[in-house]
Short mmCIF file of C-alpha atoms in Angstrom, two decimals:
data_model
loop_
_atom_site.label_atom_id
_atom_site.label_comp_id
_atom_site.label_asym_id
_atom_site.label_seq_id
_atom_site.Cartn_x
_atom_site.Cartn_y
_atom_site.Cartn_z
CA UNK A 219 17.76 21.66 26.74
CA UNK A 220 16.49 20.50 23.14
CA UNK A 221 13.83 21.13 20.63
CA UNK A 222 11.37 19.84 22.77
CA UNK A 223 11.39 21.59 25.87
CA UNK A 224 11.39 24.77 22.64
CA UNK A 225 8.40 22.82 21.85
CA UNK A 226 6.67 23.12 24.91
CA UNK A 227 7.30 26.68 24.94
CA UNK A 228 5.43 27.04 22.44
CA UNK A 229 2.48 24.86 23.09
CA UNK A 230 3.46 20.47 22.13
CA UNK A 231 -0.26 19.53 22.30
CA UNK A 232 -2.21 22.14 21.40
CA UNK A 233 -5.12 23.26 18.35
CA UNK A 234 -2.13 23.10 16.38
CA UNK A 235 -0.99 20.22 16.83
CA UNK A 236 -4.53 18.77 16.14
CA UNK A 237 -5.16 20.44 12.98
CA UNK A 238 -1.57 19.59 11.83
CA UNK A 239 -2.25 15.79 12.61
CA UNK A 240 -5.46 15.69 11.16
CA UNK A 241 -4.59 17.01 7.90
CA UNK A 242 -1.72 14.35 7.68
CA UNK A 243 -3.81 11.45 8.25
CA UNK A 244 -6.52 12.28 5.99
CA UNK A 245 -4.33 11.46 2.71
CA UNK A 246 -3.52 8.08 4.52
CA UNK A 247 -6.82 6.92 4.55
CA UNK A 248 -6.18 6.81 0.58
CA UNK A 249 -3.19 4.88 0.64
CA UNK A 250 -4.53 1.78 1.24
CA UNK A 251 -6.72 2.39 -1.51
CA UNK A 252 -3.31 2.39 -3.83
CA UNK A 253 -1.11 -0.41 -1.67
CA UNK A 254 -4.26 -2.72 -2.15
CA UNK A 255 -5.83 -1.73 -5.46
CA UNK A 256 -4.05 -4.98 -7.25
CA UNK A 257 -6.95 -7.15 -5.42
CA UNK A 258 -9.43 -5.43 -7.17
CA UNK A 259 -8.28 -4.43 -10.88
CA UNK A 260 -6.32 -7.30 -11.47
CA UNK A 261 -9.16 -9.71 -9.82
CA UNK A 262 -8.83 -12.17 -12.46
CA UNK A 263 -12.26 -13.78 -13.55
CA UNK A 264 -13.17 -16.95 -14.83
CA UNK A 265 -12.48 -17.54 -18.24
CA UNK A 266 -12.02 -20.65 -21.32
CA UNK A 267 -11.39 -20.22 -24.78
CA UNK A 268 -13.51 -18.20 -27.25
CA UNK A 269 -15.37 -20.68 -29.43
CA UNK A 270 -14.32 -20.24 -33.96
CA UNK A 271 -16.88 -17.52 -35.47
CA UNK A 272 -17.98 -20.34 -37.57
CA UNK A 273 -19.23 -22.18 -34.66
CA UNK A 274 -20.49 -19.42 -32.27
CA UNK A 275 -23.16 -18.45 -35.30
CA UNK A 276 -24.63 -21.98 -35.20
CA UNK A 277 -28.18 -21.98 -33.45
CA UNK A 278 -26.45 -23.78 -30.89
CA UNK A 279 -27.04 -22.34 -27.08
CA UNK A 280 -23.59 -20.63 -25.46
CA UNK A 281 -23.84 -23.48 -23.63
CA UNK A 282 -24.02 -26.33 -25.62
CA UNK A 283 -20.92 -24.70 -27.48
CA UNK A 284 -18.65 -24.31 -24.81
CA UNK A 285 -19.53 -28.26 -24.28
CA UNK A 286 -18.35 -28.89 -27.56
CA UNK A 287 -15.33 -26.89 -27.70
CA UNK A 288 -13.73 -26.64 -24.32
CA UNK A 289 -12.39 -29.55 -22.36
CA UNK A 290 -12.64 -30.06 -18.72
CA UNK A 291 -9.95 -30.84 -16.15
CA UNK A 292 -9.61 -32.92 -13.45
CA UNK A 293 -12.12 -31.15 -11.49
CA UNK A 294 -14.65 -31.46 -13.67
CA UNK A 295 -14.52 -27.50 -14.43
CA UNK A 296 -13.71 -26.27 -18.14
CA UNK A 297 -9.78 -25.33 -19.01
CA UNK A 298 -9.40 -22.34 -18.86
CA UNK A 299 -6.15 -22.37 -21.82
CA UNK A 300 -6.80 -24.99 -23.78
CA UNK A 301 -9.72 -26.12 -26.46
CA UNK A 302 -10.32 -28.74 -28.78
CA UNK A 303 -9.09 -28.56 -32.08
CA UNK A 304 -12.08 -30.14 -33.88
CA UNK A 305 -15.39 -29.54 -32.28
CA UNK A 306 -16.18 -32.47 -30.18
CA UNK A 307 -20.62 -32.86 -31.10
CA UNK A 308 -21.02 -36.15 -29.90
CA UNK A 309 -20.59 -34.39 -26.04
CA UNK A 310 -24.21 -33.07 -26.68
CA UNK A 311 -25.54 -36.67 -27.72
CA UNK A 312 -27.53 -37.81 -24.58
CA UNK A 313 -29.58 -40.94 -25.68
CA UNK A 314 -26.46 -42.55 -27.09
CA UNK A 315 -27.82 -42.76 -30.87
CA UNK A 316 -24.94 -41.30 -32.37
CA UNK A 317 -22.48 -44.35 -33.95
CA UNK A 318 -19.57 -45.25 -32.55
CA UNK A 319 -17.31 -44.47 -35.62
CA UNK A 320 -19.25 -40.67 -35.27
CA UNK A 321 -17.69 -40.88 -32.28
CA UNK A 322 -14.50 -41.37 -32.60
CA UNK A 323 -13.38 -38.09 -33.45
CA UNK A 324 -9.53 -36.42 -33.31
CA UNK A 325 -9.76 -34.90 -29.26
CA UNK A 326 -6.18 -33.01 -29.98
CA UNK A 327 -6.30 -29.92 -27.93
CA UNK A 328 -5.15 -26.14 -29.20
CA UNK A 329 -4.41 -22.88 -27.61
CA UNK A 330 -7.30 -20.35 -27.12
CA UNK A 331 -6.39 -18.89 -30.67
CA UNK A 332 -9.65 -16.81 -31.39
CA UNK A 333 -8.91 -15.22 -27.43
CA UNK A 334 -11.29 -15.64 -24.56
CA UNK A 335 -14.66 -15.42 -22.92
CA UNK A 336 -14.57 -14.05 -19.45
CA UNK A 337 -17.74 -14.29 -16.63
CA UNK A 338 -17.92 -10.57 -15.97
CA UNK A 339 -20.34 -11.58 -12.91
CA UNK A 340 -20.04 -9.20 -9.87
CA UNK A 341 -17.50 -7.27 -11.71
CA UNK A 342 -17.97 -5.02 -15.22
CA UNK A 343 -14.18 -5.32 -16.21
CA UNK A 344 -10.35 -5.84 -15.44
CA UNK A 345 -7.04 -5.41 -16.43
CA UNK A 346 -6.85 -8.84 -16.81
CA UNK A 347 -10.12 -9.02 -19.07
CA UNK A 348 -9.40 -5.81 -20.90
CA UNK A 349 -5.77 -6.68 -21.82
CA UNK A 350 -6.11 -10.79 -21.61
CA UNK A 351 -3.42 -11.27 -19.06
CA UNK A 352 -3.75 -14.90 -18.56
CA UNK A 353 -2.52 -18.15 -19.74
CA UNK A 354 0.72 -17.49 -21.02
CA UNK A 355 0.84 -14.01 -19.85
CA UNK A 356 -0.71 -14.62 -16.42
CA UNK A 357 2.55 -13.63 -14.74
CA UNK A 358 1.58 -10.25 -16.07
CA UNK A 359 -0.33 -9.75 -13.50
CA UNK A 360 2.19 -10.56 -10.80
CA UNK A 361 4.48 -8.28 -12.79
CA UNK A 362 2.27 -4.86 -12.66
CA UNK A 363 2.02 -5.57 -9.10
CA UNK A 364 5.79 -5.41 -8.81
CA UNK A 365 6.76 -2.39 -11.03
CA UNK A 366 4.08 -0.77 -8.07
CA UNK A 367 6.48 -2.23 -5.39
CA UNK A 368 9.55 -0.72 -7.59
CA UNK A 369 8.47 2.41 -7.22
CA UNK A 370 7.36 2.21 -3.49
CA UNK A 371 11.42 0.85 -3.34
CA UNK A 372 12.78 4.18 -5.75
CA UNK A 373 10.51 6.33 -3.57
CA UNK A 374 11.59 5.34 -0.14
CA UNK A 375 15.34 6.15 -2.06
CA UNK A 376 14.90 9.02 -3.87
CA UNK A 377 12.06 10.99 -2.02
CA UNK A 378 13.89 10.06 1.70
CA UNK A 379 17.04 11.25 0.24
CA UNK A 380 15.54 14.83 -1.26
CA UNK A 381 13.08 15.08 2.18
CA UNK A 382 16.49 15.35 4.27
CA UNK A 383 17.84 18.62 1.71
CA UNK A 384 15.09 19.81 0.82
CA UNK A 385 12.29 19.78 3.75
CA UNK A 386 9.55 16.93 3.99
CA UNK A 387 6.69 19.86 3.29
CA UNK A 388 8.05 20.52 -0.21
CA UNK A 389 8.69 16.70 -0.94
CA UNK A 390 4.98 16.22 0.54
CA UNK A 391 3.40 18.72 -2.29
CA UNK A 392 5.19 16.77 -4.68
CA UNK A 393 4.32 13.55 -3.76
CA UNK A 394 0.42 14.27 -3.30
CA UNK A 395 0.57 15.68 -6.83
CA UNK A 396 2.61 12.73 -8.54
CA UNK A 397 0.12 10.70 -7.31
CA UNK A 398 -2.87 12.69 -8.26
CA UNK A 399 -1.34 12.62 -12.03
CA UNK A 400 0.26 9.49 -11.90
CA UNK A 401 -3.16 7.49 -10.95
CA UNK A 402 -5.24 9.30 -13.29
CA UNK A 403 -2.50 8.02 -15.92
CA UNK A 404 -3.15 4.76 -14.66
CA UNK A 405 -7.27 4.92 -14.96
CA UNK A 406 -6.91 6.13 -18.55
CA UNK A 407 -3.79 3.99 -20.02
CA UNK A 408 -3.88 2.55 -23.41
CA UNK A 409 -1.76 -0.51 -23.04
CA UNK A 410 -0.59 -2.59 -19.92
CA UNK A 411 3.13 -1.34 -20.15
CA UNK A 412 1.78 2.51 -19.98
CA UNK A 413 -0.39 1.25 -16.88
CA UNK A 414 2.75 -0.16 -15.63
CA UNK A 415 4.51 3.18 -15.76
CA UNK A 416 1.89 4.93 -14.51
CA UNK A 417 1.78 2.68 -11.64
CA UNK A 418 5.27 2.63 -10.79
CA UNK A 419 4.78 6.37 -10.40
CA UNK A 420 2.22 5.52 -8.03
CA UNK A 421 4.43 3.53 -5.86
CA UNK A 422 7.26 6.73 -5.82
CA UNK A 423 4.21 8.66 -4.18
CA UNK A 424 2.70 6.49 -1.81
CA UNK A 425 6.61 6.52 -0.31
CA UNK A 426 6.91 10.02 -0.25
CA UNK A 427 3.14 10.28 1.35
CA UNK A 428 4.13 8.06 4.25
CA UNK A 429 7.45 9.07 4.81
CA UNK A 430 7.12 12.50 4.96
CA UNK A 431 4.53 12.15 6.78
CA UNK A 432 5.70 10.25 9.42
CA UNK A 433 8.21 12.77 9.91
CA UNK A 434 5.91 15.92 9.82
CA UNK A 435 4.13 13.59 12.78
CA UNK A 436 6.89 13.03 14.73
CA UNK A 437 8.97 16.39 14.72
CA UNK A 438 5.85 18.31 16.26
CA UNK A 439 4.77 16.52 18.51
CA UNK A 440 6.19 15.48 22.01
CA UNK A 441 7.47 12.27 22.81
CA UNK A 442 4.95 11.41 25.26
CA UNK A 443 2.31 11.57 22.62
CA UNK A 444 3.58 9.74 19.31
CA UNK A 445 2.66 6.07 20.64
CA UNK A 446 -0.83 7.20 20.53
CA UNK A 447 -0.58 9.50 17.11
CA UNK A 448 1.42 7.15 15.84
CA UNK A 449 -1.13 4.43 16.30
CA UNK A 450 -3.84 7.10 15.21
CA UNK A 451 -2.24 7.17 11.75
CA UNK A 452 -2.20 3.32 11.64
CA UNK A 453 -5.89 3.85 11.91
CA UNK A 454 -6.22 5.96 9.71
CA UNK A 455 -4.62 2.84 6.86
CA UNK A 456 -7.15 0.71 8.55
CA UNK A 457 -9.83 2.63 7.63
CA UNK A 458 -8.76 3.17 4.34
CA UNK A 459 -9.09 -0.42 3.65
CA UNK A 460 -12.60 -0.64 4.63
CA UNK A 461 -13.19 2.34 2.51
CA UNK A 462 -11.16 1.21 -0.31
CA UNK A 463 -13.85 -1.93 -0.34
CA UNK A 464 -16.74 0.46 -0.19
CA UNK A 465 -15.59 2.33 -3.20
CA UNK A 466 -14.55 -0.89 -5.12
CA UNK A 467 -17.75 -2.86 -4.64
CA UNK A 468 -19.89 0.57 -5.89
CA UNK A 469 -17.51 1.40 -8.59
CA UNK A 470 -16.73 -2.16 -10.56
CA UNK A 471 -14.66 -0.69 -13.35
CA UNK A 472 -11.10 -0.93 -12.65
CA UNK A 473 -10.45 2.22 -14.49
CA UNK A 474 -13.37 4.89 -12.67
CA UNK A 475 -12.06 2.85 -9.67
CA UNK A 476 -8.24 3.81 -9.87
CA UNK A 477 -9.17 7.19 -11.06
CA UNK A 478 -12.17 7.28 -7.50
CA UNK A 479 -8.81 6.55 -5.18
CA UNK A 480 -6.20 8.79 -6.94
CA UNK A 481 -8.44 12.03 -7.89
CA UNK A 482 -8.64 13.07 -3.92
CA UNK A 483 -4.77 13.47 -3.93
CA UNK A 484 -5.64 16.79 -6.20
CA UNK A 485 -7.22 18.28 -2.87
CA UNK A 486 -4.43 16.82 -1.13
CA UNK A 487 -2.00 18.90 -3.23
CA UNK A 488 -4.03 21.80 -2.69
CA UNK A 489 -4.15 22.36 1.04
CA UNK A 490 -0.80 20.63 1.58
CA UNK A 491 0.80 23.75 1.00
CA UNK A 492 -0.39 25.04 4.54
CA UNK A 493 1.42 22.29 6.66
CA UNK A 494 4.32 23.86 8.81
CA UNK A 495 7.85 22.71 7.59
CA UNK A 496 9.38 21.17 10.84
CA UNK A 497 11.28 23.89 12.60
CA UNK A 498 13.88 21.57 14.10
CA UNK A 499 15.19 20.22 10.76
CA UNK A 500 15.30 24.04 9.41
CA UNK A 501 17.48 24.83 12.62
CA UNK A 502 19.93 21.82 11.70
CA UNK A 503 19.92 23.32 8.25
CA UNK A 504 20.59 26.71 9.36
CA UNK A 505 17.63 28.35 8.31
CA UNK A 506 17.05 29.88 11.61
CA UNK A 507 14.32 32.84 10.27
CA UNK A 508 11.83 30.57 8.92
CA UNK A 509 12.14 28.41 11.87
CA UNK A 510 11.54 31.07 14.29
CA UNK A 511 8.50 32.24 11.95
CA UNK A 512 7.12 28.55 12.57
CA UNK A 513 7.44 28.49 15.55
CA UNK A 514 5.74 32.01 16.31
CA UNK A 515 2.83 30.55 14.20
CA UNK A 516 2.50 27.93 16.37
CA UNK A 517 2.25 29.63 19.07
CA UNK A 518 0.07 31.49 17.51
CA UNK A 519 -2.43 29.18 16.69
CA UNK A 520 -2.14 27.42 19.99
CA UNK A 521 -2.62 30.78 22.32
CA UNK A 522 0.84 31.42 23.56
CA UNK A 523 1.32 34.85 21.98
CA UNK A 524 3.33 35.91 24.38
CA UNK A 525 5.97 33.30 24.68
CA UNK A 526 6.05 32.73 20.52
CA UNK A 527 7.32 36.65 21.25
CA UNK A 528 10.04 35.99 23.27
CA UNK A 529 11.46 33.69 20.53
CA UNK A 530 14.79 34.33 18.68
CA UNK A 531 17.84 33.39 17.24
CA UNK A 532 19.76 33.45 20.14
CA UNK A 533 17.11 31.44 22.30
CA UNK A 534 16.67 28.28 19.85
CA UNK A 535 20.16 28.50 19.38
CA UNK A 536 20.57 28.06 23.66
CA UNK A 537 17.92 25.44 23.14
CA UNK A 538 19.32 23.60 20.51
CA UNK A 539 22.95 23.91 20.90
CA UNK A 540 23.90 20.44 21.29
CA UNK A 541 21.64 19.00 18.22
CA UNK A 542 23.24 22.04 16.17
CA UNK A 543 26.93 20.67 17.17
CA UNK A 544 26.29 17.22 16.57
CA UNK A 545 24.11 18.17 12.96
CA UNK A 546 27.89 19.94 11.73
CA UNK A 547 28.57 18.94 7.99
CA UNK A 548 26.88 16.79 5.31
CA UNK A 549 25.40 13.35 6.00
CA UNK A 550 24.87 10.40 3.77
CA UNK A 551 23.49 6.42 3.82
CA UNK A 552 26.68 5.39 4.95
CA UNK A 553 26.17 7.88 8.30
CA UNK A 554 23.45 4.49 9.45
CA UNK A 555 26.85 2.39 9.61
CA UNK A 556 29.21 4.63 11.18
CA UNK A 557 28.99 3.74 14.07
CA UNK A 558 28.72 -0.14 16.26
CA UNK A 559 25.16 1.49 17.80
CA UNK A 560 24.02 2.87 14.49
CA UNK A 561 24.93 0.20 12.58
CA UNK A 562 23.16 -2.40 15.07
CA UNK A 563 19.95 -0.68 14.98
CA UNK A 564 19.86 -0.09 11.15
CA UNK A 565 20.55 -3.58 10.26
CA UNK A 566 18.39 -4.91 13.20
CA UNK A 567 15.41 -2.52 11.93
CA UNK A 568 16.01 -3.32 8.23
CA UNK A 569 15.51 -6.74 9.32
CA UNK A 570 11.80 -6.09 11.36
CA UNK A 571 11.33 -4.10 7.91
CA UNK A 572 11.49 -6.60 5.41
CA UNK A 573 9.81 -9.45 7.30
CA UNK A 574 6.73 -7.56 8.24
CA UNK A 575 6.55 -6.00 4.63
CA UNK A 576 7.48 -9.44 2.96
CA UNK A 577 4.85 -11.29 5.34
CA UNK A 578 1.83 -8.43 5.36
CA UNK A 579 2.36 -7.73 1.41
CA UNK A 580 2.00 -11.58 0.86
CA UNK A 581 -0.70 -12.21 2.34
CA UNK A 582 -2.74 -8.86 1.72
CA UNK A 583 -2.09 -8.45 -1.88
CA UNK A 584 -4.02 -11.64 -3.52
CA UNK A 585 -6.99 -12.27 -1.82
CA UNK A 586 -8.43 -14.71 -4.79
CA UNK A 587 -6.66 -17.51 -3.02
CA UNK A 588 -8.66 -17.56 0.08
CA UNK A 589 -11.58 -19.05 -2.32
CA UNK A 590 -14.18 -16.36 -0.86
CA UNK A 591 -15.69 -13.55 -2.20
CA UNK A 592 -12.61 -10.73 -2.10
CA UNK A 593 -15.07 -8.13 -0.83
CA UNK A 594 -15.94 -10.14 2.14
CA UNK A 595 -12.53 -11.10 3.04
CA UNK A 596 -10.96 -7.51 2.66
CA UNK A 597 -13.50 -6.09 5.40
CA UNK A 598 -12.01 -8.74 7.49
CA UNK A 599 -8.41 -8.29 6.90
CA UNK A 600 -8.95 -4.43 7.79
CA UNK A 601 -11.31 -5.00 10.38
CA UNK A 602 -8.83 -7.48 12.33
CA UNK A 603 -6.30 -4.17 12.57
CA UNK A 604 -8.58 -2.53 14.89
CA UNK A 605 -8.10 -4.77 17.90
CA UNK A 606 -4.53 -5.49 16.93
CA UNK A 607 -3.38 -2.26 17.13
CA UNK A 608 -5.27 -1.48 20.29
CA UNK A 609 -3.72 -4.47 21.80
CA UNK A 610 -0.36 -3.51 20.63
CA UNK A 611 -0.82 0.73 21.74
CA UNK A 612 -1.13 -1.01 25.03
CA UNK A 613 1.75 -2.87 25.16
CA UNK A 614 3.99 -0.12 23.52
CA UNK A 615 3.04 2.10 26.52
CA UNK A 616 2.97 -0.34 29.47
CA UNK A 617 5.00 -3.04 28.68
CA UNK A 618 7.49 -0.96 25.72
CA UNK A 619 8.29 -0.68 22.01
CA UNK A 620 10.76 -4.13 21.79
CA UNK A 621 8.64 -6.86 23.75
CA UNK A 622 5.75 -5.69 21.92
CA UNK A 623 7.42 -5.67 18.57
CA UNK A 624 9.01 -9.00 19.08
CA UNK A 625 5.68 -10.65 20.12
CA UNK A 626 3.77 -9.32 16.93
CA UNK A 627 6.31 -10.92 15.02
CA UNK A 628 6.32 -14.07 16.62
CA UNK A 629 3.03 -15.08 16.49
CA UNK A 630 2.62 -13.53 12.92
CA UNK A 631 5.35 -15.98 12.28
CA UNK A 632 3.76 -19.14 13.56
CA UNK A 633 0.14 -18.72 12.49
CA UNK A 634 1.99 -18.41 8.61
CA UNK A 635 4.07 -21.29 8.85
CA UNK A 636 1.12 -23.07 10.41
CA UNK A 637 -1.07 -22.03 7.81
CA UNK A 638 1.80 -23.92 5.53
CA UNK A 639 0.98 -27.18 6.79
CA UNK A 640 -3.16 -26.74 6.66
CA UNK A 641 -4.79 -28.76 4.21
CA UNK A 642 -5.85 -26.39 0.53
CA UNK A 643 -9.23 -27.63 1.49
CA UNK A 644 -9.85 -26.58 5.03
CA UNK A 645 -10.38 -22.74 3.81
CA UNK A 646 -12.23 -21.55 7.01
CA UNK A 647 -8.77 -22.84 9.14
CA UNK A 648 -6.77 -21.27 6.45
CA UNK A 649 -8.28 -17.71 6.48
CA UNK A 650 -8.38 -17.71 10.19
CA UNK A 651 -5.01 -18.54 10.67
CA UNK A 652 -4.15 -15.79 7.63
CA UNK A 653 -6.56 -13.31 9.44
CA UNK A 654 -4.34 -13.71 12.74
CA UNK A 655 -1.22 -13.52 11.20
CA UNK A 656 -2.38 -10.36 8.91
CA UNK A 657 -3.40 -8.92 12.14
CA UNK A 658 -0.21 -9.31 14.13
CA UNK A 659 1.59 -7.81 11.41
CA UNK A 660 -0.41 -4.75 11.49
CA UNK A 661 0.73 -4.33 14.92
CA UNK A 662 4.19 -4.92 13.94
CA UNK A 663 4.08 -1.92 11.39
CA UNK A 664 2.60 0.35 14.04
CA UNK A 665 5.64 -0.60 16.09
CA UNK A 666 8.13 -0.43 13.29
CA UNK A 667 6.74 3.12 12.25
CA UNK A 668 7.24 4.38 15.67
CA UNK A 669 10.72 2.92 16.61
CA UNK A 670 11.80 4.02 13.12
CA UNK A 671 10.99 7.67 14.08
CA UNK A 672 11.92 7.35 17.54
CA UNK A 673 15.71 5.45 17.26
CA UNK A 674 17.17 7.98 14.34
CA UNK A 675 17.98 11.39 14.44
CA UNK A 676 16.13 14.55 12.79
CA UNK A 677 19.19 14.89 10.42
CA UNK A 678 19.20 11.33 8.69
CA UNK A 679 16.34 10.18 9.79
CA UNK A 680 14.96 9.95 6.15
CA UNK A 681 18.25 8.81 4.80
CA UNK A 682 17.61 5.38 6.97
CA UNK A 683 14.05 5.77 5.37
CA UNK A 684 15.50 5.39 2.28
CA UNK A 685 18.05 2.54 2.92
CA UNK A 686 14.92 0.61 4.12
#
């Protein structure tokens, strides 16, 4: 016998379990909005080189002055970091009267060193406008988007780590608040490194939200039901994304739009404090009276008064006695190596991590370079998860959790190499091939998710969590 045959005693798929999975996945649908909020306040408009004072008082039309001052490339579009050092009038001379010694004038080109003009169009600011993160300080932008990926790193290492001596509820609260507090920072910052901070904060949460989480999922509810919960809270991202665009196409200012996604966490916070900390982790830590009270809630709340009565010490410790013996002393990081089984499926899964991550991240997280309008091509991106993770439930319950991982990969893999080898001018072939891929992946993390919870025990399960 083991915790979940306890489980069932108690009621494994009952109004319970609902409510308990419900309240979980409603925070999720707000981490996409924080995974996927680079796209929209860092969009980075187009911009040239602010014109002298002198000139830009001259009854000259905007116009005729960015004519005059700005070069254009090879495209025939204006630079967008360079300007001419003496103003070049005979541009605006149309009937050819001007003389040719007029027009031979010094062309020498400058840097943009009065700043620069940005088309605001379809957006009312940006980091990028606000703090002029381009030109020489365009890898700025790349850079916020990596402290945020720092901290998603330091959370999955420092939040996994506390979850497993500490309990995931209490590491939950914590994590709903930091990034309540943490994203408000971040709408309200002063400078770009403060934002930075603030961000990487953000990161440390969104960690915690998902890991613990995942584990709150798993550890109540029976093994013939995570493929499909498990999917549910891949849904539940999925929808986020479509809501994320909702919000960010309403709400154009990048700071009331970080502040929109991060403000519901408060609530979060709030009724996080009901969720049940997971009984069978409290047994492996010994704390056999709150576990017992859990688990008389539960069956409480599910209609089994009767058997939640007939539970004790003595009874979960029948139940769980060989989890208890096998749970005996302190575990670490280096438990996910100790052994040639262990140590297989940690590096194998640590593999399936990073390429879905590395693959999905890339392709989600700058949707400028498709050339169409980001709004447009976000609703797609989430939109293509729905069928892929359908697809991919099936498989997982008919076919099993390795085929189906190994396919998602595989043809995630080809469409982006593919993609590689498409023309920068066939965009339509590009972002269908990138919508395939990005869909594929999806299904990948659904699988990854589930396997994670399902291959490593209660007692390190968010040590490996962390090592990811």
């Amino acid at each position: 016998m083991a915790f979940g045959d306890l489980l069932e005693q108690v009621g494994s798929t009952g109004r319970f379990q609902v409510l308990h999975v419900t309240l979980l996945c409603v925070p999720m649908l707000m981490i996409a909005s924080h995974n996927l909020l680079q796209n929209f306040v860092a969009a980075v408009p187009p911009h040239y080189c602010r014109a002298d004072p002198n000139i830009s008082q001259t009854q000259f039309s905007q116009r005729d002055i960015l004519t005059v001052t700005v070069p254009l490339d090879q495209t025939g579009k204006h630079q967008s970091c360079r300007r001419y050092v003496i103003p070049q009038w005979h541009l605006l001379d149309k009937n050819g009267t001007l003389k040719q010694e007029e027009q031979d004038v010094n062309v020498s080109l400058q840097g943009c060193l009065d700043g620069w003009a940005y088309n605001l169009t379809g957006m009312t600011t940006t980091i990028i406008a606000e703090w002029d993160l381009v030109c020489d300080l365009r890898s700025f932008k790349q850079m916020g988007q990596t402290v945020y990926m720092g901290g998603v790193v330091a959370g999955s290492i420092v939040l996994g780590s506390l979850a497993d001596k500490f309990g995931r509820c209490r590491l939950l609260i914590i994590s709903h608040l930091l990034m309540a507090v943490a994203g408000s920072c971040a709408a309200f910052s002063t400078s770009f490194s403060v934002f930075c901070l603030c961000r990487f904060g953000c990161g440390m949460a969104v960690s915690g939200v998902i890991l613990n989480t995942l584990s709150l999922i798993v550890e109540w509810i029976p093994t013939r039901g995570r493929t499909g919960v498990g999917t549910l809270s891949g849904y539940c991202y999925t929808v986020g994304q479509l809501i994320q665009t909702a919000i960010a196409y309403y709400v154009r200012d990048w700071r009331w739009l970080t502040f929109a996604v991060s403000s519901p966490f408060y609530v979060f916070f709030i009724f996080s404090w009901w969720f049940h900390e997971s009984s069978r982790w409290l047994v492996l830590r010994r704390n056999f009276d709150r576990a017992i009270k859990n688990l008389k809630s539960v069956a409480k709340i599910n209609g089994r008064h009767e058997e939640g009565d007939k539970i004790d010490i003595k009874m979960v410790q029948e139940y769980m006695k060989n989890e208890i013996s096998c749970s005996q002393g302190s575990h670490t990081v280096l438990d996910l190596f100790r052994t040639p089984t262990m140590r297989t499926m940690t590096i194998c899964l640590s593999a399936v991590w990073l390429s879905t991550s590395f693959a999905y991240y890339g392709l989600a997280m700058d949707l400028q370079k498709f050339g169409v309008d980001f709004y447009l091509i976000q609703v797609i991106f989430a939109a293509v998860d729905i069928p892929a993770k359908v697809i991919v439930t099936l498989t997982m319950s008919f076919i099993g959790r390795r085929p189906s991982q190994v396919g998602a990969l595989i043809i995630a893999g080809l469409t982006v190499l593919i993609n590689l080898m498409v023309p920068y001018d066939q965009q339509t072939l590009r972002t269908s091939l990138a919508v395939v891929g990005k869909g594929c992946l999806a299904a990948s993390f659904s699988c990854c998710f589930l396997y994670s919870g399902e291959l490593f025990p209660t007692i390190i399960r968010m040590e490996w969590a962390g090592d990811r």
